[in-house]
GROMACS .gro file of C-alpha atoms in nm:
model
  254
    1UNK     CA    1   9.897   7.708  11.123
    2UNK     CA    2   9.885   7.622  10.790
    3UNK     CA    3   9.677   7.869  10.529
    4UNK     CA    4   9.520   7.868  10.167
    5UNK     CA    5   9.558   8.197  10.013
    6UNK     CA    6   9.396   8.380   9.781
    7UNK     CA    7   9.560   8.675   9.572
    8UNK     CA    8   9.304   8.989   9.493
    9UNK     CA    9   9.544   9.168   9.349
   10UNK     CA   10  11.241  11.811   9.111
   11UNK     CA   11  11.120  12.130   9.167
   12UNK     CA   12  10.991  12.327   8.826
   13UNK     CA   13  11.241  12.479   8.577
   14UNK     CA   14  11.456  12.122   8.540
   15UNK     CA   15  11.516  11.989   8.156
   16UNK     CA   16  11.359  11.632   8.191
   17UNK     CA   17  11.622  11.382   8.337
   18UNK     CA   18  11.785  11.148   8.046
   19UNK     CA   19  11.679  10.824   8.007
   20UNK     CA   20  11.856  10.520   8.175
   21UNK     CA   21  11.989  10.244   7.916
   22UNK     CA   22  11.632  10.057   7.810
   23UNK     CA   23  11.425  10.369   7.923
   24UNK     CA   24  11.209  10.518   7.713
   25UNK     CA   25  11.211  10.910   7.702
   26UNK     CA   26  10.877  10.913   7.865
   27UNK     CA   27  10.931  10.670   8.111
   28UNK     CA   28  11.214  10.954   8.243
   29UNK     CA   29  10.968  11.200   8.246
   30UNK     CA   30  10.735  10.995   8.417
   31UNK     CA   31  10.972  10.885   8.703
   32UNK     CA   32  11.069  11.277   8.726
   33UNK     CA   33  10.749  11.383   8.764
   34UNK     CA   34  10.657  11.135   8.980
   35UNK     CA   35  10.959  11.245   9.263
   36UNK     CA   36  10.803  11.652   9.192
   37UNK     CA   37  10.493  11.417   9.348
   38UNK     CA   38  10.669  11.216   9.614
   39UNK     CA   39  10.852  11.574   9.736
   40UNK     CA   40  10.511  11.804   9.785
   41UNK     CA   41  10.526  11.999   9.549
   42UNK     CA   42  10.167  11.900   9.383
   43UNK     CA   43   9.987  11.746   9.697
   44UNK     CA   44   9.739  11.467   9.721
   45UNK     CA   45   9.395  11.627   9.485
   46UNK     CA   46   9.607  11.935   9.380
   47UNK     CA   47   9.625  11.962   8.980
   48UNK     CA   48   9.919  11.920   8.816
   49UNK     CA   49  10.036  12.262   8.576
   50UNK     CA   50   9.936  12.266   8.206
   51UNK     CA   51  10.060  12.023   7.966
   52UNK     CA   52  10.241  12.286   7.732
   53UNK     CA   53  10.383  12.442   8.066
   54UNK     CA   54  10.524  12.104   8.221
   55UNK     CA   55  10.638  12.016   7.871
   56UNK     CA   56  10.828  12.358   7.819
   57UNK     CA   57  10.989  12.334   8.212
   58UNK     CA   58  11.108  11.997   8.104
   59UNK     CA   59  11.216  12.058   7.751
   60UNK     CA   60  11.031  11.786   7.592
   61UNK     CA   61  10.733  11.743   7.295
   62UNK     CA   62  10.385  11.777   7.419
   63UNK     CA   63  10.370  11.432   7.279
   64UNK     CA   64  10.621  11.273   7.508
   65UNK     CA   65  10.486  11.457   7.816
   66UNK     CA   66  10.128  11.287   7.707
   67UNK     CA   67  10.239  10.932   7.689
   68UNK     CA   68  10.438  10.991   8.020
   69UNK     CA   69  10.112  11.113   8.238
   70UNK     CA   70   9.947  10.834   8.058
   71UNK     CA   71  10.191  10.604   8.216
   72UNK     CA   72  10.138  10.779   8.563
   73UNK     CA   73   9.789  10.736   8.514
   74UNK     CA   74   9.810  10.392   8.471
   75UNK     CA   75  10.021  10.320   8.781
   76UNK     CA   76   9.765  10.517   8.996
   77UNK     CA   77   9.931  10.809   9.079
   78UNK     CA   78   9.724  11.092   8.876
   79UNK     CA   79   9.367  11.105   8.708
   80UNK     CA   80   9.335  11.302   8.430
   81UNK     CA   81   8.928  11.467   8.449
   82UNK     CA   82   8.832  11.556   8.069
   83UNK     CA   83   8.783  11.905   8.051
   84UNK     CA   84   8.924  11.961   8.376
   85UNK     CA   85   9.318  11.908   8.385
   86UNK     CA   86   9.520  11.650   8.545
   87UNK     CA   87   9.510  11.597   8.930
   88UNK     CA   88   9.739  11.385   9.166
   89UNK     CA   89   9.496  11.153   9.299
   90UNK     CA   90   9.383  11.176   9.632
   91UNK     CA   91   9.475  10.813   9.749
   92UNK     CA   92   9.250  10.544   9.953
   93UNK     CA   93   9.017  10.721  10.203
   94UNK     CA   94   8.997  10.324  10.350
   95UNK     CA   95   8.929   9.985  10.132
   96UNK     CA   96   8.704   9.888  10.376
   97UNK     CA   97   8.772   9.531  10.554
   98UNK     CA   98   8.357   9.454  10.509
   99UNK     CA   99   8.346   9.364  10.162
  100UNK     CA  100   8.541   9.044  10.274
  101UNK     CA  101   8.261   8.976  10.484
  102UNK     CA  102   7.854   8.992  10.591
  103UNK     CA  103   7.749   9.097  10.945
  104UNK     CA  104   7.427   9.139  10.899
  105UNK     CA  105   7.236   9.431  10.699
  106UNK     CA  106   7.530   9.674  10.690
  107UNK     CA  107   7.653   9.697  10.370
  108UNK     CA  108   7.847  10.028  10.336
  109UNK     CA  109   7.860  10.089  10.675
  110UNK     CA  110   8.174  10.228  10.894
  111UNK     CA  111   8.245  10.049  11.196
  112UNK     CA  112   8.320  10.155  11.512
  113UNK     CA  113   8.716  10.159  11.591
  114UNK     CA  114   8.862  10.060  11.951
  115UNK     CA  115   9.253  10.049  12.018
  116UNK     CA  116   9.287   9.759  12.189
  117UNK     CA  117   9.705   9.821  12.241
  118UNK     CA  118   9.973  10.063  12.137
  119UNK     CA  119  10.370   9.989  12.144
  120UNK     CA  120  10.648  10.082  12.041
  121UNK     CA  121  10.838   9.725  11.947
  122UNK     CA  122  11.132   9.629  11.716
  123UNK     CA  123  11.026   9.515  11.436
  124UNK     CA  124  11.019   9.142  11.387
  125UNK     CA  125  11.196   8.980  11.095
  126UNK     CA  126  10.821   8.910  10.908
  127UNK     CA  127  10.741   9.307  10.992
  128UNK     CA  128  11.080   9.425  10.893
  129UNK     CA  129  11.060   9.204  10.526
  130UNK     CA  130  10.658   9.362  10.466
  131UNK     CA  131  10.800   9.724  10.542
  132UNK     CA  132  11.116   9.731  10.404
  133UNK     CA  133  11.308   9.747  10.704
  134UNK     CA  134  11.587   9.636  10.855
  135UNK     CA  135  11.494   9.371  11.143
  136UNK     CA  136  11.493   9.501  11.447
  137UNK     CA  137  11.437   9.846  11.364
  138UNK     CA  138  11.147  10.060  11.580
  139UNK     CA  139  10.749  10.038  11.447
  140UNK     CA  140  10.472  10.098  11.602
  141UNK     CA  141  10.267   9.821  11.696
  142UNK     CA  142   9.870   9.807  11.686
  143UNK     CA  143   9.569   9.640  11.772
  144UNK     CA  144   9.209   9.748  11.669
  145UNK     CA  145   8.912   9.611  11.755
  146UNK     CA  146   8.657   9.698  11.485
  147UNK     CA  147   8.272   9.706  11.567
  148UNK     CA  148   7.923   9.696  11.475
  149UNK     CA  149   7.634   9.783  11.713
  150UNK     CA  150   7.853   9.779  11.957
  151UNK     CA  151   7.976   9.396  11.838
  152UNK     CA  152   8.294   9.292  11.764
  153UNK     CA  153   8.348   9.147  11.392
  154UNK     CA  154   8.708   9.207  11.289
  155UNK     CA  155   9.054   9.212  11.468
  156UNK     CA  156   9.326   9.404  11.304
  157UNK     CA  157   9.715   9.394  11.393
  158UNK     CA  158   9.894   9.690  11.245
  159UNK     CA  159  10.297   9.755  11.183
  160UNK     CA  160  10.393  10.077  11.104
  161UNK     CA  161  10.728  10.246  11.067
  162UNK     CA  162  10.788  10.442  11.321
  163UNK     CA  163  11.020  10.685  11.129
  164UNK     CA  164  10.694  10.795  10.935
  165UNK     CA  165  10.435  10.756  11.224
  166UNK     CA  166  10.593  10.856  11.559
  167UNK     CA  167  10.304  11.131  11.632
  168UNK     CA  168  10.015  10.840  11.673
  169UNK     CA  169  10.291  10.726  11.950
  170UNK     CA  170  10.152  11.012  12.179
  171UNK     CA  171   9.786  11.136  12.284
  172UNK     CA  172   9.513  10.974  12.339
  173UNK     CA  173   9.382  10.682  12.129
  174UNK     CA  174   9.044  10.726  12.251
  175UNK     CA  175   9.025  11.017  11.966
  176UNK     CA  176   9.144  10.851  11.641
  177UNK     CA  177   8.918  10.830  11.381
  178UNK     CA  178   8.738  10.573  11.243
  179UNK     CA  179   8.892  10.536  10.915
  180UNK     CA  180   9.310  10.558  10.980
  181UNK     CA  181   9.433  10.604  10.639
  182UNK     CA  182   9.329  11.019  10.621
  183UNK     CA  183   9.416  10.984  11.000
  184UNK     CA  184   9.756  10.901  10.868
  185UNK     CA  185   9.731  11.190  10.614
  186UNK     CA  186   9.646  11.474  10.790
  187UNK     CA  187   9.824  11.406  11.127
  188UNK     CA  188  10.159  11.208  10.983
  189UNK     CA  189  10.145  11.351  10.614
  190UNK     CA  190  10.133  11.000  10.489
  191UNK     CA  191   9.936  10.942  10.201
  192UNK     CA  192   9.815  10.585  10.116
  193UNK     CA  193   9.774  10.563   9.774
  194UNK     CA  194   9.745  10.136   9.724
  195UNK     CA  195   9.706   9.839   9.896
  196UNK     CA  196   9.726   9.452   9.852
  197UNK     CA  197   9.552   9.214  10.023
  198UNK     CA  198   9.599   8.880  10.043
  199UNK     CA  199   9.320   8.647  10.173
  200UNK     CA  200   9.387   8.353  10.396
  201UNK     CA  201   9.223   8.117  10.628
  202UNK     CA  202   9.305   7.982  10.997
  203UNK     CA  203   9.195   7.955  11.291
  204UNK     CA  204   9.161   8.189  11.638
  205UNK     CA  205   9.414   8.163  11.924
  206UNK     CA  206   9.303   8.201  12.217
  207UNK     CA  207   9.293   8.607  12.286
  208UNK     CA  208   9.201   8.679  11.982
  209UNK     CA  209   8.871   8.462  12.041
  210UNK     CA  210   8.817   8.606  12.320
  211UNK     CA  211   8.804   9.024  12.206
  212UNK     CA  212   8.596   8.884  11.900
  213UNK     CA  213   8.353   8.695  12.107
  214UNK     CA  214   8.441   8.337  11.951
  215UNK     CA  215   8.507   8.031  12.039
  216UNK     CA  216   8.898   7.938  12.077
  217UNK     CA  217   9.015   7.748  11.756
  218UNK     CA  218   8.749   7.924  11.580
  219UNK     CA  219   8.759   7.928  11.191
  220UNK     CA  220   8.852   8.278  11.112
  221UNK     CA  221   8.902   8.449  10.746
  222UNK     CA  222   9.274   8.665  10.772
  223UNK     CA  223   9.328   8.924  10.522
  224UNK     CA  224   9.697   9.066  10.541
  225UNK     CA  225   9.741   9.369  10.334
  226UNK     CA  226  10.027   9.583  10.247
  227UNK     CA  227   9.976   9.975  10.185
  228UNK     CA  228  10.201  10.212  10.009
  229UNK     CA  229  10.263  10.575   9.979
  230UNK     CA  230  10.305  10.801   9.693
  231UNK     CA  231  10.696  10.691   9.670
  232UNK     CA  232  10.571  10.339   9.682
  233UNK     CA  233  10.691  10.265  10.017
  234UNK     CA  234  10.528  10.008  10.203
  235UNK     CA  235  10.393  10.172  10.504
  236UNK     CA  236  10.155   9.986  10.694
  237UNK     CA  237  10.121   9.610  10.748
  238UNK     CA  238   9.809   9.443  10.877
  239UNK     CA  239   9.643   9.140  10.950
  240UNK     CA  240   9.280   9.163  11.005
  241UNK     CA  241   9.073   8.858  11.117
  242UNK     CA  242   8.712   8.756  11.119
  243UNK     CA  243   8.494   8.496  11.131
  244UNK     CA  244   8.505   8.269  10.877
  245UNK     CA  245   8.152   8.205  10.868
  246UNK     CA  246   8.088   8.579  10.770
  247UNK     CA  247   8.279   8.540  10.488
  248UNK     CA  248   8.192   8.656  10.150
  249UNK     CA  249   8.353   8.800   9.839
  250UNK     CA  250   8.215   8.829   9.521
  251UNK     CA  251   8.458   8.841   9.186
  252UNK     CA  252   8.244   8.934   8.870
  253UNK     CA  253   8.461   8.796   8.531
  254UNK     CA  254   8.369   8.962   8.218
   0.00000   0.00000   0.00000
């Protein structure tokens, strides 16, 4: 099927580490805070110790410890709240599918979720290439039916690592939440903190017509993101579909 795409793009107490060749200073205290991040030791919405203390645990000027959480704070990773302090941001809480689309007068809303199959699979060589992984190597394999007033209007296919998310293996699916990304926070201690989506168009095989109430061969928007964790890991791959009749997305150039 072809497609046009669219692109909407160490513990405390350590001297900071030294530079690589063609690294700036900061940039090495940047990527060293950054792994203090990745490890736990300043969780997801903690704050991050004052500036003179960080600076005098990692032997640099206040200056170079400013332009390196400027640099973090550019890639995403911290927010720094004037008159507040400086806080590891809390990630996505779940870059809703629906502003790809209109179903109606439901702006804002949070559909309903259905797991329409679970498996554990080897990863295919397209799933092993989005994750990182080696093909062939175990992920667990989704699919969600998502719904409003009890209608189906998107169909998502999910690839996870299973390394990170063997607990959603087990239980029953029946009590997941709506919105999976603090699902995968507070039962896997993943943290999503960004996401790519790319925007595509094609059209409905067969099954997935059928759970979305559409004719086969129907025209369907796909939107395939990739999510990433603090360490900026890719950690989820998915492919949501919906009809392409619904769709709408709105760029504002200034």
């Amino acid at each position: 099927m072809n497609k046009q795409h669219l692109k909407v793009v160490p513990p405390g107490g350590v001297s900071a580490a030294a530079p690589v060749p063609g690294q700036s200073r900061y940039g090495a205290l940047a990527a060293a805070l950054r792994s203090r991040v990745v490890a736990g030791e300043w969780p997801p919405g903690s704050a991050l110790p004052a500036e003179q203390l960080l600076a005098a645990e990692h032997g640099v000027a206040l200056g170079t410890l400013r332009r390196a959480l400027e640099l973090l704070a550019e890639q995403g990773l911290i927010e720094r709240v004037h008159g507040k302090g400086t806080f590891v941001r809390q990630g996505i809480a779940g870059a809703s599918m629906l502003r790809f689309f209109r179903f109606g007068e439901h702006a804002g809303v949070v559909p309903a979720s259905r797991i329409v199959s679970r498996q554990r699979v080897a990863a295919s060589a397209a799933a092993a290439r989005a994750l990182g992984l080696a093909p062939g190597e175990p992920v667990l394999r989704l699919q969600r039916l998502r719904l409003i007033d009890a209608q189906p209007c998107l169909l998502e296919d999910l690839w996870l690592p299973m390394d990170l998310f063997a607990p959603l293996a087990q239980g029953d699916c029946a009590d997941w939440d709506a919105l999976l990304y603090p699902m995968y926070a507070r039962v896997c201690g993943v943290h999503v903190q960004r996401a790519v989506d790319d925007i595509g168009f094609g059209l409905l095989g067969a099954a997935q017509a059928r759970l979305l109430e559409l004719p086969a061969g129907h025209p369907a928007a796909v939107v395939t993101r990739q999510a990433y964790d603090l360490s900026g890991r890719c950690v989820e791959w998915r492919s949501t579909r919906g009809d392409a009749h619904a769709f709408h997305y709105t760029v504002t150039l200034t």
